[in-house]
C-alpha positions as a printed Julia matrix, in Angstrom:
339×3 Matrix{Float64}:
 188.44  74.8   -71.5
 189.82  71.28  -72.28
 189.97  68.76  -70.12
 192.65  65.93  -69.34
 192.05  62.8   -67.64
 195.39  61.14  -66.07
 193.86  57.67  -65.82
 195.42  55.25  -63.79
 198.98  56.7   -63.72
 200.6   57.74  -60.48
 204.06  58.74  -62.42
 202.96  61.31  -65.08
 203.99  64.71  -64.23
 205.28  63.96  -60.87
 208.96  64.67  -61.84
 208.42  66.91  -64.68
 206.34  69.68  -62.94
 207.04  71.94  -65.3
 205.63  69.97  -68.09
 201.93  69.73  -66.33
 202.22  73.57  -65.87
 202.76  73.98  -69.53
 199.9   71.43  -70.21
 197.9   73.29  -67.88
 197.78  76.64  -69.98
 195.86  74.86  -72.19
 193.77  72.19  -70.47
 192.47  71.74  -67.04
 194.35  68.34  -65.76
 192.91  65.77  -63.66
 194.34  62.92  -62.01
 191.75  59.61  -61.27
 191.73  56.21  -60.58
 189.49  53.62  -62.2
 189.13  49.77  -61.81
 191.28  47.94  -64.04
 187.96  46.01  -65.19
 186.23  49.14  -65.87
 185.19  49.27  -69.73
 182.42  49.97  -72.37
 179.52  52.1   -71.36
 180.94  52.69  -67.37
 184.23  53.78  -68.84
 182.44  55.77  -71.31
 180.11  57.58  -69.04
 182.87  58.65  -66.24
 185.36  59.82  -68.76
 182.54  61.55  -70.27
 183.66  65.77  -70.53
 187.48  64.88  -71.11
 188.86  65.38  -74.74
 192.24  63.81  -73.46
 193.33  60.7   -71.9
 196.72  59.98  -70.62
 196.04  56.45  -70.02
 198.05  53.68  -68.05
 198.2   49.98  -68.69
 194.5   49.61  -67.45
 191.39  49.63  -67.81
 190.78  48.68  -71.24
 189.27  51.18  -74.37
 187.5   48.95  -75.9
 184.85  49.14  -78.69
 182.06  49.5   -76.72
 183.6   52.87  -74.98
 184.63  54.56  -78.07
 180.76  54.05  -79.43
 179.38  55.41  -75.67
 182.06  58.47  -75.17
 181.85  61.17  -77.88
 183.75  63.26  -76.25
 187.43  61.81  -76.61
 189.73  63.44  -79.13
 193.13  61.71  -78.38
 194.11  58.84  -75.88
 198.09  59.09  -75.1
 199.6   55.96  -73.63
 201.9   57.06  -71.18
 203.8   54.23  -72.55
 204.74  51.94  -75.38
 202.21  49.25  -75.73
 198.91  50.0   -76.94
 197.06  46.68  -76.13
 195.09  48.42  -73.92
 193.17  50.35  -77.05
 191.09  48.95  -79.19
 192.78  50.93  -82.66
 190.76  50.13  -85.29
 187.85  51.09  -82.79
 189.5   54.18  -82.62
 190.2   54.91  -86.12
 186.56  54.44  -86.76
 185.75  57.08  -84.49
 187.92  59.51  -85.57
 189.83  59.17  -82.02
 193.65  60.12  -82.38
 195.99  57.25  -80.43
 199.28  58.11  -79.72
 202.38  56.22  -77.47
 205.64  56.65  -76.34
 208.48  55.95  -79.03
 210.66  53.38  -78.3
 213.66  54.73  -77.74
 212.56  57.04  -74.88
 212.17  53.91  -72.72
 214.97  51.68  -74.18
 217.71  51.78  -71.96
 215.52  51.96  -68.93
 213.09  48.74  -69.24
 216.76  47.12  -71.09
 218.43  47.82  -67.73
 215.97  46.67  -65.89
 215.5   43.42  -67.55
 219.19  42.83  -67.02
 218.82  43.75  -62.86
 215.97  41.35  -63.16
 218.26  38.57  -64.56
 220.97  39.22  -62.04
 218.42  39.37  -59.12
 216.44  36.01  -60.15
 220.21  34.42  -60.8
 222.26  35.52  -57.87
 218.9   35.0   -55.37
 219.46  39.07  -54.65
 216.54  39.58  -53.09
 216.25  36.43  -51.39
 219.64  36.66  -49.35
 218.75  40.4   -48.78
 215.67  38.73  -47.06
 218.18  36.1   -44.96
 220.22  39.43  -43.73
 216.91  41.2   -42.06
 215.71  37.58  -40.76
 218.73  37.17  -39.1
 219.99  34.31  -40.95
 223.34  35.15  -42.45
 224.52  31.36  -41.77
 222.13  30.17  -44.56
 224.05  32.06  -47.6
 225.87  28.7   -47.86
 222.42  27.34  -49.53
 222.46  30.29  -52.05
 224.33  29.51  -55.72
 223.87  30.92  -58.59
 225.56  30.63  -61.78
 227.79  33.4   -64.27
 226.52  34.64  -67.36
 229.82  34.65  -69.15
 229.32  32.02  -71.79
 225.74  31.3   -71.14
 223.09  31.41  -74.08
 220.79  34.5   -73.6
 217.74  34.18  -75.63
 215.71  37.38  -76.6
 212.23  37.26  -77.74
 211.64  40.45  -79.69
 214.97  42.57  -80.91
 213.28  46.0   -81.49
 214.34  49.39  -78.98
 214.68  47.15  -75.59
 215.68  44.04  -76.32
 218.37  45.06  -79.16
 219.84  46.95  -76.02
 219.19  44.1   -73.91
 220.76  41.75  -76.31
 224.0   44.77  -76.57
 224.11  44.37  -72.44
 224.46  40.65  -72.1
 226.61  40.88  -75.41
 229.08  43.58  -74.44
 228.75  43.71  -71.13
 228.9   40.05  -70.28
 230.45  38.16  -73.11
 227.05  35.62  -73.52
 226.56  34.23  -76.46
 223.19  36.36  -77.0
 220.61  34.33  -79.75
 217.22  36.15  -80.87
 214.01  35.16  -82.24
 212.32  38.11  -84.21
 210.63  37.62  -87.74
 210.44  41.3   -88.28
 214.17  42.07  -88.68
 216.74  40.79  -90.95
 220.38  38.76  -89.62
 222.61  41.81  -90.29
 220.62  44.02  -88.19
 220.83  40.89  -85.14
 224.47  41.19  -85.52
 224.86  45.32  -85.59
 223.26  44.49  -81.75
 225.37  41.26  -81.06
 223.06  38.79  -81.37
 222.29  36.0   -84.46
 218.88  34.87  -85.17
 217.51  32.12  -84.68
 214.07  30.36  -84.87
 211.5   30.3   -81.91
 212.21  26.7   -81.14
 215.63  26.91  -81.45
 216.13  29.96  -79.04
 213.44  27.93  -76.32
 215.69  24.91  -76.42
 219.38  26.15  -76.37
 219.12  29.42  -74.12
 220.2   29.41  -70.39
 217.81  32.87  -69.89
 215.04  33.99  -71.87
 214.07  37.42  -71.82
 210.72  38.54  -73.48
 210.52  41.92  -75.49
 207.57  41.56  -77.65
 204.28  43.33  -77.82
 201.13  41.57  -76.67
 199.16  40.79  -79.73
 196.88  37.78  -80.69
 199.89  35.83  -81.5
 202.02  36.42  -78.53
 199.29  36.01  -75.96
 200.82  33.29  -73.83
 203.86  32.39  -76.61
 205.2   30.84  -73.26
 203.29  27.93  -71.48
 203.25  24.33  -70.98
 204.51  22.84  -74.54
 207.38  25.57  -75.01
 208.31  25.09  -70.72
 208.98  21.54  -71.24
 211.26  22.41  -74.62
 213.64  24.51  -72.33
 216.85  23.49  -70.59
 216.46  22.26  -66.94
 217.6   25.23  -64.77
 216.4   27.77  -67.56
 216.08  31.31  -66.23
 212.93  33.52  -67.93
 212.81  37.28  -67.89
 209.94  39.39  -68.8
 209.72  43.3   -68.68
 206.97  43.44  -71.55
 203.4   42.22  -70.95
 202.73  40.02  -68.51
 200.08  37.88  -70.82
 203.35  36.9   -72.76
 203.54  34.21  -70.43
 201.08  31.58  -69.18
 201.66  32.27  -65.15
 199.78  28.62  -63.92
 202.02  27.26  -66.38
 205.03  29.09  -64.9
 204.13  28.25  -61.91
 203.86  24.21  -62.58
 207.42  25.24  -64.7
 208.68  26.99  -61.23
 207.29  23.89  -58.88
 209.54  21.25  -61.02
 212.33  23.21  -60.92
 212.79  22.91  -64.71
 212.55  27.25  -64.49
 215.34  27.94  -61.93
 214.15  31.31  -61.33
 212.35  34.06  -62.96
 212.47  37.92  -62.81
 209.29  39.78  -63.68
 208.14  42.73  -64.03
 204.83  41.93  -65.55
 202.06  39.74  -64.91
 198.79  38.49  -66.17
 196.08  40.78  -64.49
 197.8   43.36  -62.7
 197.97  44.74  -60.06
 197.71  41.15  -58.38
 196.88  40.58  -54.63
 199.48  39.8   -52.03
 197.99  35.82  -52.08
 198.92  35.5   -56.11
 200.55  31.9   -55.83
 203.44  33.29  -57.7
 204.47  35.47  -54.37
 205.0   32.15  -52.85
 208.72  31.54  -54.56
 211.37  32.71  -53.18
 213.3   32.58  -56.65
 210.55  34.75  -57.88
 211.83  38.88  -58.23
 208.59  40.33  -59.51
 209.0   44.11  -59.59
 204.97  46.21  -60.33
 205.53  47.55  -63.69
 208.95  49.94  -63.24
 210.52  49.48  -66.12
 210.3   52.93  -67.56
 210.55  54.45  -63.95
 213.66  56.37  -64.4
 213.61  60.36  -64.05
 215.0   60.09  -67.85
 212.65  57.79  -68.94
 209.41  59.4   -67.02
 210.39  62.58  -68.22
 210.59  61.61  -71.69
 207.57  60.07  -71.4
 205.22  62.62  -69.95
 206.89  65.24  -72.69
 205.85  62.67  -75.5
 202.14  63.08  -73.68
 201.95  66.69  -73.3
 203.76  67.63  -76.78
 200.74  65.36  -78.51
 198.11  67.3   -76.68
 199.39  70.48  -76.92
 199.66  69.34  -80.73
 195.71  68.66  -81.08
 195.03  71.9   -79.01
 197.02  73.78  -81.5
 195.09  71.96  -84.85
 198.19  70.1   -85.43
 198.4   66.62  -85.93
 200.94  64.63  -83.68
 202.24  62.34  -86.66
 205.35  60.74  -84.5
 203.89  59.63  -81.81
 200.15  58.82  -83.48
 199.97  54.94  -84.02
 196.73  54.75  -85.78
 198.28  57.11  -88.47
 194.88  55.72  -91.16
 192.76  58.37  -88.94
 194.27  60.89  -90.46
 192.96  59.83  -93.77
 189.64  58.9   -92.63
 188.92  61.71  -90.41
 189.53  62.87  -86.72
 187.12  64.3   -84.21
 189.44  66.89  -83.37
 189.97  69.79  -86.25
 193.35  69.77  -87.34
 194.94  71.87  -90.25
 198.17  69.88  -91.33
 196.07  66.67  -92.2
């Protein structure tokens, strides 16, 4: 029988039951934890006797792994981002990568983002924090600012942030700006939002809210030179990847004061420890990686996962969620017919 490894993910199947029972007629489907610095050979060797891998945000598939583990058929991000796979590693190994579309997590990680903006603005959590400490006198010391008229800079207008950018848009009357080289001005506008360059949107935006992948050239697209281009008072969002962002340059940002607050819901190696120097601000909101964690979006989620299993199982090739589509023409481990 085949066997699925649920790797790192304490949300798949747990509101959509019925989905793991249909996965389950044609796999045996196992839940584990590994350490998030687990790779290569280690990796390799306990995943060893699973075709399937519903993986998480960690550990990390790298080269390495895919040369050690002959076993693997398909790896299915329970998610969007695939920075966590090493693809062309993949490819050359016949191994089948697929993720989440888009859309199935847009307006939950865009609605998030936006809660995170209010909550880092208004000091949410903060004065919910005065209230159980008994000091409902100090709410004098709390101000934050409207959005109506503000700037709102997005980094990245694809699924999310194009609904982000609709949000603060629509919903707020901001004057929303965006910085993505991958889509032209009339499609901006359809979502509210002009373009504008990278240096432009770090210099005249009010809040900043990052919707990019992680690749080479995003890793840390925020740190010390682009910090000290933004408006005093600035307020930065991030529901994407947390290695978007430098954090010890955040934090020097966050210790001047010239970032007024920030809402996260990313950071650079998570999970992080209850000591992370970042926990020390109380206009910090940093939420552990819910964006997607609505029943809608799980449930969309874990059907993309099982659907592209099943899919395999059957000899069929799961084309719309695959994102190393090349393997198809170079050859899979797994035998499908409609290749």
């Amino acid at each position: 029988m085949y066997r699925v490894a649920v790797v790192n993910s304490k949300s798949f199947g747990r509101h959509a039951p019925d989905l793991v029972e249909e996965l389950e007629r044609y796999a045996k489907v196992e839940w584990m934890d590994v350490d998030k610095n687990l790779r290569g050979k280690e990796l390799a060797e306990k995943l060893a006797g699973f075709q399937f891998i519903i993986a998480s945000v960690t550990p990390l598939y790298d080269r390495e792994f895919f040369e050690e583990n002959k076993d693997i058929l398909l790896i299915a991000r329970h998610g969007i981002g695939v920075d966590n796979v090493d693809l062309k590693a993949a490819t050359e190994h016949g191994v089948i990568v697929t993720r989440v579309p888009g859309f199935i997590e847009r307006d939950a990680v865009a609605e998030l983002a936006v809660a995170l903006a209010l909550s880092a603005i208004r000091r949410v959590c903060y004065s919910a924090k005065l209230v159980k400490e008994n000091k409902w006198k100090e709410r004098g010391k709390i101000v934050g600012f409207n959005i109506r008229g503000k700037t709102v800079g997005i980094i990245g207008l694809g699924n999310i942030g194009s609904r982000v950018a609709e949000i603060f848009r629509y919903g707020f009357n901001a004057n929303v700006i965006a910085f993505d080289p991958y889509i032209s001005e009339e499609q901006a506008r359809k979502h509210g939002a002009q373009l504008v360059d990278f240096d432009t949107l770090i210099e005249k935006s009010d809040i900043i809210s990052l919707h990019t992948p992680l690749t080479k050239e995003t890793y840390h697209m925020l740190s010390d030179k682009e910090f000290e281009k933004m408006k005093n008072g600035v307020v930065i969002v991030n529901a994407a990847r947390g290695e978007l962002i430098d954090t010890e340059a955040l934090i020097r940002a966050l210790e001047s004061g010239k970032v007024a607050a920030a809402g996260l819901d990313v950071i650079e190696n998570e999970p992080i420890k209850g000591d992370h120097p970042i926990l020390k601000f109380d206009n910090v909101v940093l939420t552990p990686h819910i964006g997607a964690n609505t029943l809608e979006g799980l449930r969309g989620m874990d059907e993309a996962n099982v659907r592209a299993i099943i899919s395999v199982i059957e000899g069929k090739a799961p084309i719309e969620y695959t994102v190393n589509r090349e393997v198809f023409e170079k050859g899979t481990r797994a035998k499908l017919k409609n290749t």
